[in-house]
CSV table of C-alpha atoms and ligand atoms in Angstrom, one decimal:
chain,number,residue,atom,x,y,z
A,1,UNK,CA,-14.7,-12.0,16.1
A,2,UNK,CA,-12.3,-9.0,15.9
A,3,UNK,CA,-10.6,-9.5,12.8
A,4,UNK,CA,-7.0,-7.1,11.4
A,5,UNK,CA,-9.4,-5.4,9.1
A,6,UNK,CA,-12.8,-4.6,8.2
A,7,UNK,CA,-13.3,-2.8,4.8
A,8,UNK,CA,-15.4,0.9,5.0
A,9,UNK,CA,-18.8,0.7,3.6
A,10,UNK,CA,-20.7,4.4,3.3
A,11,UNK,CA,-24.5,4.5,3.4
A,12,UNK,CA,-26.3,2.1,0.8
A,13,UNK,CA,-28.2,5.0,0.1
A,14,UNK,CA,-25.8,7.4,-0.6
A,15,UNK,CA,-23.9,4.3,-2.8
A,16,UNK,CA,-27.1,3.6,-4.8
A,17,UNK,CA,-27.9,7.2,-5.7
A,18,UNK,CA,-24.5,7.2,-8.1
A,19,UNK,CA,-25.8,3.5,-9.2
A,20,UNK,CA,-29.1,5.2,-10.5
A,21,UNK,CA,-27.0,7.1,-12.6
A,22,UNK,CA,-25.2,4.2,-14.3
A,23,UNK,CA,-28.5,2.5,-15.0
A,24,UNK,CA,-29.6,5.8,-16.7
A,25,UNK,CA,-26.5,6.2,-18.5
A,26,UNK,CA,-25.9,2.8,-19.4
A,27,UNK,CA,-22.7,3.3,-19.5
A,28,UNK,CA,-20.7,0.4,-17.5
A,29,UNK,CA,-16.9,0.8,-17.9
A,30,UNK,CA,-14.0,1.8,-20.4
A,31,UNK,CA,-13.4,5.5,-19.1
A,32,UNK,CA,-17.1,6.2,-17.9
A,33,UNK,CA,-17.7,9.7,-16.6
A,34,UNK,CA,-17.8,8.4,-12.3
A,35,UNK,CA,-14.1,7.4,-13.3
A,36,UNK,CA,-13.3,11.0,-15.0
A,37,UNK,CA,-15.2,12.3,-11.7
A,38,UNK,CA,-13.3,10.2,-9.5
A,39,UNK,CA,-9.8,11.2,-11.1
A,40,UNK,CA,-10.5,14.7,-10.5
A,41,UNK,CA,-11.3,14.6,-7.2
A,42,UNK,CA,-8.6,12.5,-6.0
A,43,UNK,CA,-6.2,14.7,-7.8
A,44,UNK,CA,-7.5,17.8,-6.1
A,45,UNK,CA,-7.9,15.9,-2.6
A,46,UNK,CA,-4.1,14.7,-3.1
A,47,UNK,CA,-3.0,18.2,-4.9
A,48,UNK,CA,-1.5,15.9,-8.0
A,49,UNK,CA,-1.1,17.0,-10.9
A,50,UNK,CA,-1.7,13.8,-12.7
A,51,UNK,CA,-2.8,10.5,-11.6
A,52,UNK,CA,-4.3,7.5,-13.9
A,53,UNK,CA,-7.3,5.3,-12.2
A,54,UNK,CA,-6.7,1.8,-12.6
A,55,UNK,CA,-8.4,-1.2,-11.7
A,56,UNK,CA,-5.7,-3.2,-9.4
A,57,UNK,CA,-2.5,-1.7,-7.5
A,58,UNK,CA,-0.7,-4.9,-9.1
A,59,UNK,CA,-1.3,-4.1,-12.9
A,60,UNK,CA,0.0,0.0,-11.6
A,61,UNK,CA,3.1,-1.5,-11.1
A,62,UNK,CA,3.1,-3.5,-13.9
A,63,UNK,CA,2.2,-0.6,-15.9
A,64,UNK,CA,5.2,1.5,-14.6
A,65,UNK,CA,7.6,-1.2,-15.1
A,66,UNK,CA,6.6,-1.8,-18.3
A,67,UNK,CA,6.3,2.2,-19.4
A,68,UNK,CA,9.8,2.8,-18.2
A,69,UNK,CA,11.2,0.2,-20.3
A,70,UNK,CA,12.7,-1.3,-17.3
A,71,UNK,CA,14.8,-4.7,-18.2
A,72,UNK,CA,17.9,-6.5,-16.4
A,73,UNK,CA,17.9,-6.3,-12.5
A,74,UNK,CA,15.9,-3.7,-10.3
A,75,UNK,CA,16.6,-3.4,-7.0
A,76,UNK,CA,13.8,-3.6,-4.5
A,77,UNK,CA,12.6,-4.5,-0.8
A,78,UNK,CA,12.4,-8.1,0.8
A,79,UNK,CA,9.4,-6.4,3.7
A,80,UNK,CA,6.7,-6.0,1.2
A,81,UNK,CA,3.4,-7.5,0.1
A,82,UNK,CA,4.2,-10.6,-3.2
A,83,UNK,CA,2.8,-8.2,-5.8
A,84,UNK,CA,6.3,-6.0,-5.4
A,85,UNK,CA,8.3,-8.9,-5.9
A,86,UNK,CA,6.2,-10.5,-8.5
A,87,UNK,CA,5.2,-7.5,-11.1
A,88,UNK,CA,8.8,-7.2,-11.4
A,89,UNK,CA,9.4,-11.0,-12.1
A,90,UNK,CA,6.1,-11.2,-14.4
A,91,UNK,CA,7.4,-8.3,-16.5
A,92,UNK,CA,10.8,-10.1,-16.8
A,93,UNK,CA,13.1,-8.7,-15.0
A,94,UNK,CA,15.5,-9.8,-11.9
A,95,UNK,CA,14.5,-8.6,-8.5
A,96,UNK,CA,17.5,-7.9,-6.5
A,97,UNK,CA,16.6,-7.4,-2.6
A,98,UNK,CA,18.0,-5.4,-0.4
A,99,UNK,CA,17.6,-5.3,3.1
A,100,UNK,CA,15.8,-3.2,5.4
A,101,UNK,CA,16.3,-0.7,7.8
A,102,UNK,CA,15.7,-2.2,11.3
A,103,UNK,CA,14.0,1.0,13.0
A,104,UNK,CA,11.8,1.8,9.9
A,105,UNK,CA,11.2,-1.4,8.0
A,106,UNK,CA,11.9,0.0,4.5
A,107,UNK,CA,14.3,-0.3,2.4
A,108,UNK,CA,18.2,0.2,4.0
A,109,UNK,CA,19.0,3.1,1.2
A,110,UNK,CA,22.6,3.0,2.6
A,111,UNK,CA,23.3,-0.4,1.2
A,112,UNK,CA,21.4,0.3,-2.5
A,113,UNK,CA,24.8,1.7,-3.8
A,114,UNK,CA,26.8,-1.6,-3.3
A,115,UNK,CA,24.3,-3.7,-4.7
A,116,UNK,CA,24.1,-1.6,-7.9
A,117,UNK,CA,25.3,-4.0,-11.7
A,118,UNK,CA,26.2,-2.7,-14.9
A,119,UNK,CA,22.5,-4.7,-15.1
A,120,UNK,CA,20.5,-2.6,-12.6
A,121,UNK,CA,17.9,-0.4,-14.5
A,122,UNK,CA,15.4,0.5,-11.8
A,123,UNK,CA,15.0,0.9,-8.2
A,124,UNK,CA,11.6,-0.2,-6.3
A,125,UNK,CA,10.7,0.3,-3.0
A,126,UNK,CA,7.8,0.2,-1.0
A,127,UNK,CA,6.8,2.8,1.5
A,128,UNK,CA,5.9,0.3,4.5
A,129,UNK,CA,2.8,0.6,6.3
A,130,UNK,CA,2.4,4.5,5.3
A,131,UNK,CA,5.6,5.7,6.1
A,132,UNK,CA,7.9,6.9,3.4
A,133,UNK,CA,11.5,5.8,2.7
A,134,UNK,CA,14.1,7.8,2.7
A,135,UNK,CA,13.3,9.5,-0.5
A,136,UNK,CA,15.8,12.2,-1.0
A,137,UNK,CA,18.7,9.7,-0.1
A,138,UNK,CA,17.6,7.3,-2.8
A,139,UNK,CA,16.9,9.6,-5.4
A,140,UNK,CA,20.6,11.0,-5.0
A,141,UNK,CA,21.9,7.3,-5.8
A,142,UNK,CA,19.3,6.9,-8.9
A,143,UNK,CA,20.4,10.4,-10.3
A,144,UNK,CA,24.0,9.6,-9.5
A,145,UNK,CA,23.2,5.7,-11.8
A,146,UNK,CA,21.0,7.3,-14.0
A,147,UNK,CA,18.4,4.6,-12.1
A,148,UNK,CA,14.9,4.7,-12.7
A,149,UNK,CA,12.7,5.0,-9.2
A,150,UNK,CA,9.3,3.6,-8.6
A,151,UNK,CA,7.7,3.7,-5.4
A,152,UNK,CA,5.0,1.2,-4.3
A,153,UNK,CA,2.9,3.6,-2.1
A,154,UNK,CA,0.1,1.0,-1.8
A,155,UNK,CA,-0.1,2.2,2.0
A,156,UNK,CA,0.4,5.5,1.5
A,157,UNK,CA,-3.2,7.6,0.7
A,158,UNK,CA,-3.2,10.9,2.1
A,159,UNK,CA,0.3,10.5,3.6
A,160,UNK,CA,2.9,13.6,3.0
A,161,UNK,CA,6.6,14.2,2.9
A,162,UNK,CA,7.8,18.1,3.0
A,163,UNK,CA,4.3,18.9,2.9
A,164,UNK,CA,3.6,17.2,-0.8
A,165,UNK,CA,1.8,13.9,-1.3
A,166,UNK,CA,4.4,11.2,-0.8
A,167,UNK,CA,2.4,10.2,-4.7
A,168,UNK,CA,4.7,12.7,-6.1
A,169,UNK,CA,7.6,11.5,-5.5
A,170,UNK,CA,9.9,8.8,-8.1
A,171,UNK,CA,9.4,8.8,-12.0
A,172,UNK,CA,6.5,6.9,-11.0
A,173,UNK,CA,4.5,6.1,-7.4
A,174,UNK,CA,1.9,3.4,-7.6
A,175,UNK,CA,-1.1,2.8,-5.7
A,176,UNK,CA,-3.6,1.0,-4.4
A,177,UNK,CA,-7.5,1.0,-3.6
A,178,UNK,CA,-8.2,-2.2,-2.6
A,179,UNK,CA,-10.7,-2.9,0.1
A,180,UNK,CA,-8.5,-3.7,2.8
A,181,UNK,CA,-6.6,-0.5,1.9
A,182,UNK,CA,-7.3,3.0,4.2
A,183,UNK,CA,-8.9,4.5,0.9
A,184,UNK,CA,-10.7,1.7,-1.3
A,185,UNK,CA,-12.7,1.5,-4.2
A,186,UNK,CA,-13.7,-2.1,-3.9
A,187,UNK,CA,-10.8,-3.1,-6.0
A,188,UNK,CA,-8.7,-0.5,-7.8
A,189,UNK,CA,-5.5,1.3,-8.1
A,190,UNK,CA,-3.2,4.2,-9.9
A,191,UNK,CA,-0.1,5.2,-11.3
A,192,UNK,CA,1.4,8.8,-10.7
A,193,UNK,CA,4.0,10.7,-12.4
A,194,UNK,CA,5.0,14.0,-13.1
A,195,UNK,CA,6.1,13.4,-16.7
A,196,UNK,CA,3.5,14.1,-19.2
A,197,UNK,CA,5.2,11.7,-21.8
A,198,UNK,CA,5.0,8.7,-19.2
A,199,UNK,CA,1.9,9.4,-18.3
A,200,UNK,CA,0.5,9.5,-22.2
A,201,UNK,CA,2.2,6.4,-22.5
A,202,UNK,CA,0.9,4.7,-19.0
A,203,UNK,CA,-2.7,5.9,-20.5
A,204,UNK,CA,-2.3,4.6,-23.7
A,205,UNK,CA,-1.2,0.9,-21.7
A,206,UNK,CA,-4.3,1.2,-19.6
A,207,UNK,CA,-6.7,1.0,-22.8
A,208,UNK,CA,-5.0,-2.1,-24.7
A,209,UNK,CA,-2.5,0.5,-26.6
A,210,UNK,CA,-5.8,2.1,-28.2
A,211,UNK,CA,-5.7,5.0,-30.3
A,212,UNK,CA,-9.0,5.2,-31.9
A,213,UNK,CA,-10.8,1.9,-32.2
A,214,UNK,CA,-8.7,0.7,-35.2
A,215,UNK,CA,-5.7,2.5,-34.8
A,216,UNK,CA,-2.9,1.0,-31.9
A,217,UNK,CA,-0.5,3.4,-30.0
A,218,UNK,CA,1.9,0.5,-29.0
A,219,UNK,CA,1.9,-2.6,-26.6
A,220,UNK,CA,-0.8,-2.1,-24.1
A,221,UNK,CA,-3.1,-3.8,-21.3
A,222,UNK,CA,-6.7,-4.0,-19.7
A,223,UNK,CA,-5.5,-1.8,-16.8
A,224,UNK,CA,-9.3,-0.2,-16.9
A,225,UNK,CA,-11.9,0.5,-13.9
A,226,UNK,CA,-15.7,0.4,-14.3
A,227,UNK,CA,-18.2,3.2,-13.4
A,228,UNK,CA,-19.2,0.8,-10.1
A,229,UNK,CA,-15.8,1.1,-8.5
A,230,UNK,CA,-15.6,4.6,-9.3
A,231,UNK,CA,-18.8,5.2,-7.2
A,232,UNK,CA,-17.9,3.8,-4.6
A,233,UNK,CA,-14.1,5.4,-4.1
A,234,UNK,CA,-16.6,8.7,-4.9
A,235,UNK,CA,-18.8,8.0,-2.0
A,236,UNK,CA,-15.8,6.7,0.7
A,237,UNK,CA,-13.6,9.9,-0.3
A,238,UNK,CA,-16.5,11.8,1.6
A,239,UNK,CA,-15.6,10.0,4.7
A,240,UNK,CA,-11.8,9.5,4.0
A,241,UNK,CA,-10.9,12.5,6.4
A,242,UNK,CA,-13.2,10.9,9.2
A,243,UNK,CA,-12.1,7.5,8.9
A,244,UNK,CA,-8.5,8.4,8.9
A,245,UNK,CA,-9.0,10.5,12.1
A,246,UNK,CA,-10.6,8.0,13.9
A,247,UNK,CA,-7.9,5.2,12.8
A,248,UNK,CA,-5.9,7.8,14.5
A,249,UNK,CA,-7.5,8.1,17.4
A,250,UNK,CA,-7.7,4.7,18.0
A,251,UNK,CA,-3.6,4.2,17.3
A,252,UNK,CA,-2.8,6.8,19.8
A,253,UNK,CA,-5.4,4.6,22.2
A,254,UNK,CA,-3.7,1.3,21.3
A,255,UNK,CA,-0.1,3.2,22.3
A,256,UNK,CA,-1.2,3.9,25.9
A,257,UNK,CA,-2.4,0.6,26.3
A,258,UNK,CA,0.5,-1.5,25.0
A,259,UNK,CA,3.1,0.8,26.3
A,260,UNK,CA,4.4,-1.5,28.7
A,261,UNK,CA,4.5,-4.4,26.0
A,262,UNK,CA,8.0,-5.0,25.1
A,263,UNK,CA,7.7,-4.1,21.5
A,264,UNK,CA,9.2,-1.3,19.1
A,265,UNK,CA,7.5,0.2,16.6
A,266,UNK,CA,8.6,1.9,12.9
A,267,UNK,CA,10.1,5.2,13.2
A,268,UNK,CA,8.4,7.7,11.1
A,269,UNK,CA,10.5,9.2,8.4
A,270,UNK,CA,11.2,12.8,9.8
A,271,UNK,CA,8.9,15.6,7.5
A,272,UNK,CA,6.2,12.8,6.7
A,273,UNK,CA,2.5,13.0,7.7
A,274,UNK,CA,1.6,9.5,8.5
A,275,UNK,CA,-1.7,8.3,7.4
A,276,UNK,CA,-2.2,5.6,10.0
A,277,UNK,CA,-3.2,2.9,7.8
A,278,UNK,CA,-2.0,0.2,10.0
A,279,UNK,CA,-1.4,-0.9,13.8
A,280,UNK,CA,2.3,-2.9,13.2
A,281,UNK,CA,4.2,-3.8,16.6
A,282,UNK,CA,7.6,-5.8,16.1
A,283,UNK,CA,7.8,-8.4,18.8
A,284,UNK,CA,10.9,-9.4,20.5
A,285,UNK,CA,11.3,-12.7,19.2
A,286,UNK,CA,8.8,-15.0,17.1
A,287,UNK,CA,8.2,-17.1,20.7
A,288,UNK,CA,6.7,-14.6,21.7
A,289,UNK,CA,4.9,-13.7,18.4
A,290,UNK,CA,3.6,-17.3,18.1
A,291,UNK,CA,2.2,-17.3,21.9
A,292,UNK,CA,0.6,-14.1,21.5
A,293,UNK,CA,-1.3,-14.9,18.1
A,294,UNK,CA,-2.4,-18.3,20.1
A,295,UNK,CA,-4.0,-16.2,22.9
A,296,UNK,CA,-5.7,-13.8,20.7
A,297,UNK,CA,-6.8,-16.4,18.7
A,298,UNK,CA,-8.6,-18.3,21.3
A,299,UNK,CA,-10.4,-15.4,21.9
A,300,UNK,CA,-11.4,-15.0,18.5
A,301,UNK,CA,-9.0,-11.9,17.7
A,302,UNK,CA,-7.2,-12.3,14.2
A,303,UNK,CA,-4.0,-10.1,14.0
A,304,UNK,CA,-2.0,-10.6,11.0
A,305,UNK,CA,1.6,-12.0,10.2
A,306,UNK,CA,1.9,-8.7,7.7
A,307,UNK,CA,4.7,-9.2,5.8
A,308,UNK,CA,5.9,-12.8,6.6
A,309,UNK,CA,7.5,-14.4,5.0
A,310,UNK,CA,9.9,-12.4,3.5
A,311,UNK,CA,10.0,-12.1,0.0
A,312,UNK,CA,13.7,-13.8,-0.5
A,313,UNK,CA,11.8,-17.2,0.3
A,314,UNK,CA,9.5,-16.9,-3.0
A,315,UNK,CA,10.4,-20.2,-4.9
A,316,UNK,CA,11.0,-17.8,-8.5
A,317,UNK,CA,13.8,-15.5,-6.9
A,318,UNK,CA,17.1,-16.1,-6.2
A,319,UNK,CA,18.7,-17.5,-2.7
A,320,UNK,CA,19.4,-14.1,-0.8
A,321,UNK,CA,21.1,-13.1,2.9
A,322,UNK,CA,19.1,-10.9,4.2
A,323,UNK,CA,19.5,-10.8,7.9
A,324,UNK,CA,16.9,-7.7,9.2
A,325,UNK,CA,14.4,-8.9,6.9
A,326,UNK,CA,14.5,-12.3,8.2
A,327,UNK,CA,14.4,-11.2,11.6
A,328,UNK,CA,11.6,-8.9,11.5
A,329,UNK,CA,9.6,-10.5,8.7
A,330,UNK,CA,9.4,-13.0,11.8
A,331,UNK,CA,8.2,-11.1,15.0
A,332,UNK,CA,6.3,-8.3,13.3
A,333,UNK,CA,2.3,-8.9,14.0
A,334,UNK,CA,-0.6,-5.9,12.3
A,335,UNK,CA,-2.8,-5.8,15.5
A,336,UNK,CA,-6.4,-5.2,14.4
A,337,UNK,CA,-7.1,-0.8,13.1
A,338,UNK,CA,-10.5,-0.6,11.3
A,339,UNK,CA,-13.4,2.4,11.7
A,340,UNK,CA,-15.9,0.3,13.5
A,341,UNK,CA,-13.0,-0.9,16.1
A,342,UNK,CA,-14.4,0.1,19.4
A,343,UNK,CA,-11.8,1.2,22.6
A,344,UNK,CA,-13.4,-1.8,24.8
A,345,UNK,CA,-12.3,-4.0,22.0
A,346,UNK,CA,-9.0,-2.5,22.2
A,347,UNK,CA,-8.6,-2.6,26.4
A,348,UNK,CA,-9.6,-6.6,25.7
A,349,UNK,CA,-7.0,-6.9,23.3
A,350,UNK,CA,-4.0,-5.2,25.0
A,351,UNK,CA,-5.5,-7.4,28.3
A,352,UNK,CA,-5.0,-10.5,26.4
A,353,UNK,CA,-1.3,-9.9,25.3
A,354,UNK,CA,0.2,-7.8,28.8
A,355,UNK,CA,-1.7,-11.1,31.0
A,356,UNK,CA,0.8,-13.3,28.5
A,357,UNK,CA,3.7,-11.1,29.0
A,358,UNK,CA,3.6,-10.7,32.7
A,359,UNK,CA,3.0,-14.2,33.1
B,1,LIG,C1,-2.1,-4.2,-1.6
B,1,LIG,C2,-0.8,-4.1,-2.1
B,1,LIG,C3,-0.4,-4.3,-3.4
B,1,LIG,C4,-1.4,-4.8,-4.4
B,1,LIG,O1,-2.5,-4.0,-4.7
B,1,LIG,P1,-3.8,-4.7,-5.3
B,1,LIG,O2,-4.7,-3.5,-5.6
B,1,LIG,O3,-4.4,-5.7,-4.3
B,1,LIG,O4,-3.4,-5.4,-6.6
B,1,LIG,C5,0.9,-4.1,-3.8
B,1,LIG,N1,1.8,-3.7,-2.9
B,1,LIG,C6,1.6,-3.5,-1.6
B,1,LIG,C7,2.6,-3.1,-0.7
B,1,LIG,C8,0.3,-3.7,-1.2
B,1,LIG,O5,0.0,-3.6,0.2
């Protein structure tokens, strides 16, 4: 079976050395030192200045929403995974979608303007698959609004725009480390910002609002990581430049073989360093989508309908027109990328979907 993804695992060995450690220590969770460990090093791999290890990518953006204050309507992305859409809806405020850009699936920042209330507090958008909006457009519009920006750069590890991690960009950038994610720690996440009050605040969330053990800083969360996760996202950033190469090499593979598929793909924001954290192809029509997922499947190859459906169908939003979102929400298809995916496996999968076409 070749599924979309399979998750990295390093060498047991090199995993249970750090697990020694907690045994000896004892120490489990609530800001152990593999999690102070862990936050240096990603900030010095990422050249951050400050970044805050969490334990999901859904309660980062929770977090940010909720340090900014954010209330009344943010504007946001219908091509994105639920947890966009529903952090802003759990933390009560009105998502207001706007659509994409047909040639690189993000958010259309030339229509953000018009769709802009007396309500609107907040834009947030999602870089899609590792490549980043158009970020120097929309932070124009938010300065010109006086709009907050956060950026959902769940796909984004290691990726660069103007030669700085694409992290640093918005009042906040979110993250996560899930297992299915090009950089995981099992489950986990993190908030970035380059405003030391925010980020105070953001910490003070992650802890239950602790200051002290009796003493309460404000309204805060269980946004914390244990010492586990934290050893494992220690041991995978040792192989993060390998895997990402290879992920890489494997793309450029998948390129030669489907170049004669009729397909398009996302068109990389000009200045950005892709990270190559997925395979997406859009399809010419969802026919064609649905025929080729049949083949594939009945040879026991799982691509995956990634994002579909788009997010203006959840039954908790308002009733939306969104016309590019529709489409391509419809037709696009993640074809399997993973480190252990081997060339033959790619030749039998590009076999599979040009026999369909040219039949
Ligand atoms: C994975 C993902 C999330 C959620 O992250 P978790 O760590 O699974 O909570 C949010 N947004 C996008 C775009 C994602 O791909």
């Amino acid at each position: 079976m070749i599924p979309v993804t399979k998750p990295f695992l390093p060498p047991n060995e090199e995993y249970n050395i750090l697990i020694q450690g907690i045994w000896e220590r004892q120490w489990l969770t609530n800001n152990g030192p593999l999690v102070n460990e862990l936050e240096l090093k990603l900030k010095e791999y990422l050249n951050v200045p400050h970044m805050l290890y969490l334990n999901n990518g859904t309660i980062a953006l929770q977090i940010a929403i909720k340090a900014l204050g954010l209330r009344g309507e943010i504007i946001t992305t219908p091509f994105s995974y639920v947890a966009t859409t529903s952090s802003i809806v759990w933390e009560g405020c009105t998502p207001i979608f706007v659509d994409i850009d047909a040639s690189t699936l993000n958010i259309d920042a030339t229509l953000i303007e018009a769709a802009i209330t007396d309500k609107t507090t907040a834009i947030l958008a999602t870089h899609v698959y590792g490549n980043p909006c158009d970020v120097d457009v929309i932070k124009v519009i938010a300065d010109k609004y006086n709009l907050k920006v956060i950026y959902d750069a769940a796909h984004c590890f290691g990726t660069t725009y103007k030669d700085r991690s694409i992290f640093e960009y918005g009042d906040v950038s979110t993250t996560s480390f899930h297992a299915t994610k090009l950089f995981h720690t099992i489950e986990g996440g993190a908030v970035f910002t380059k405003d030391p009050e925010l980020l105070k605040n953001m910490a003070y969330m992650r802890n239950f609002g602790h200051n002290g053990p009796e003493d309460f800083f404000g309204v805060g969360i269980n946004g914390k990581n244990s010492e586990f996760h934290a050893a494992m996202g220690l041991v995978n950033l040792k192989y993060i430049d390998e895997i990402r190469d290879k992920r890489k090499e494997l793309s450029a593979y998948y390129d030669k073989k489907l170049e004669r598929l009729s397909k398009t793909t996302p068109v990389l924001l000009e200045g950005s360093q892709f990270n190559f954290a997925y395979y997406p192809i859009v399809l010419p029509t969802e026919e064609i989508l649905e025929k080729l997922v049949k083949v594939l499947n009945d040879n026991w190859v799982y691509p995956r309908r990634y994002f579909y459906p788009s997010l203006h169908h959840l039954n908790y939003v308002e009733r939306q027109y969104l016309p590019v979102s529709e489409s391509v929400s419809k037709r696009v298809l993640c074809l399997p990328l993973y480190q252990t995916l081997s060339f033959e496996e790619i030749d039998f999968i590009s076999r599979l979907m040009l026999r369909l076409q040219n039949n």
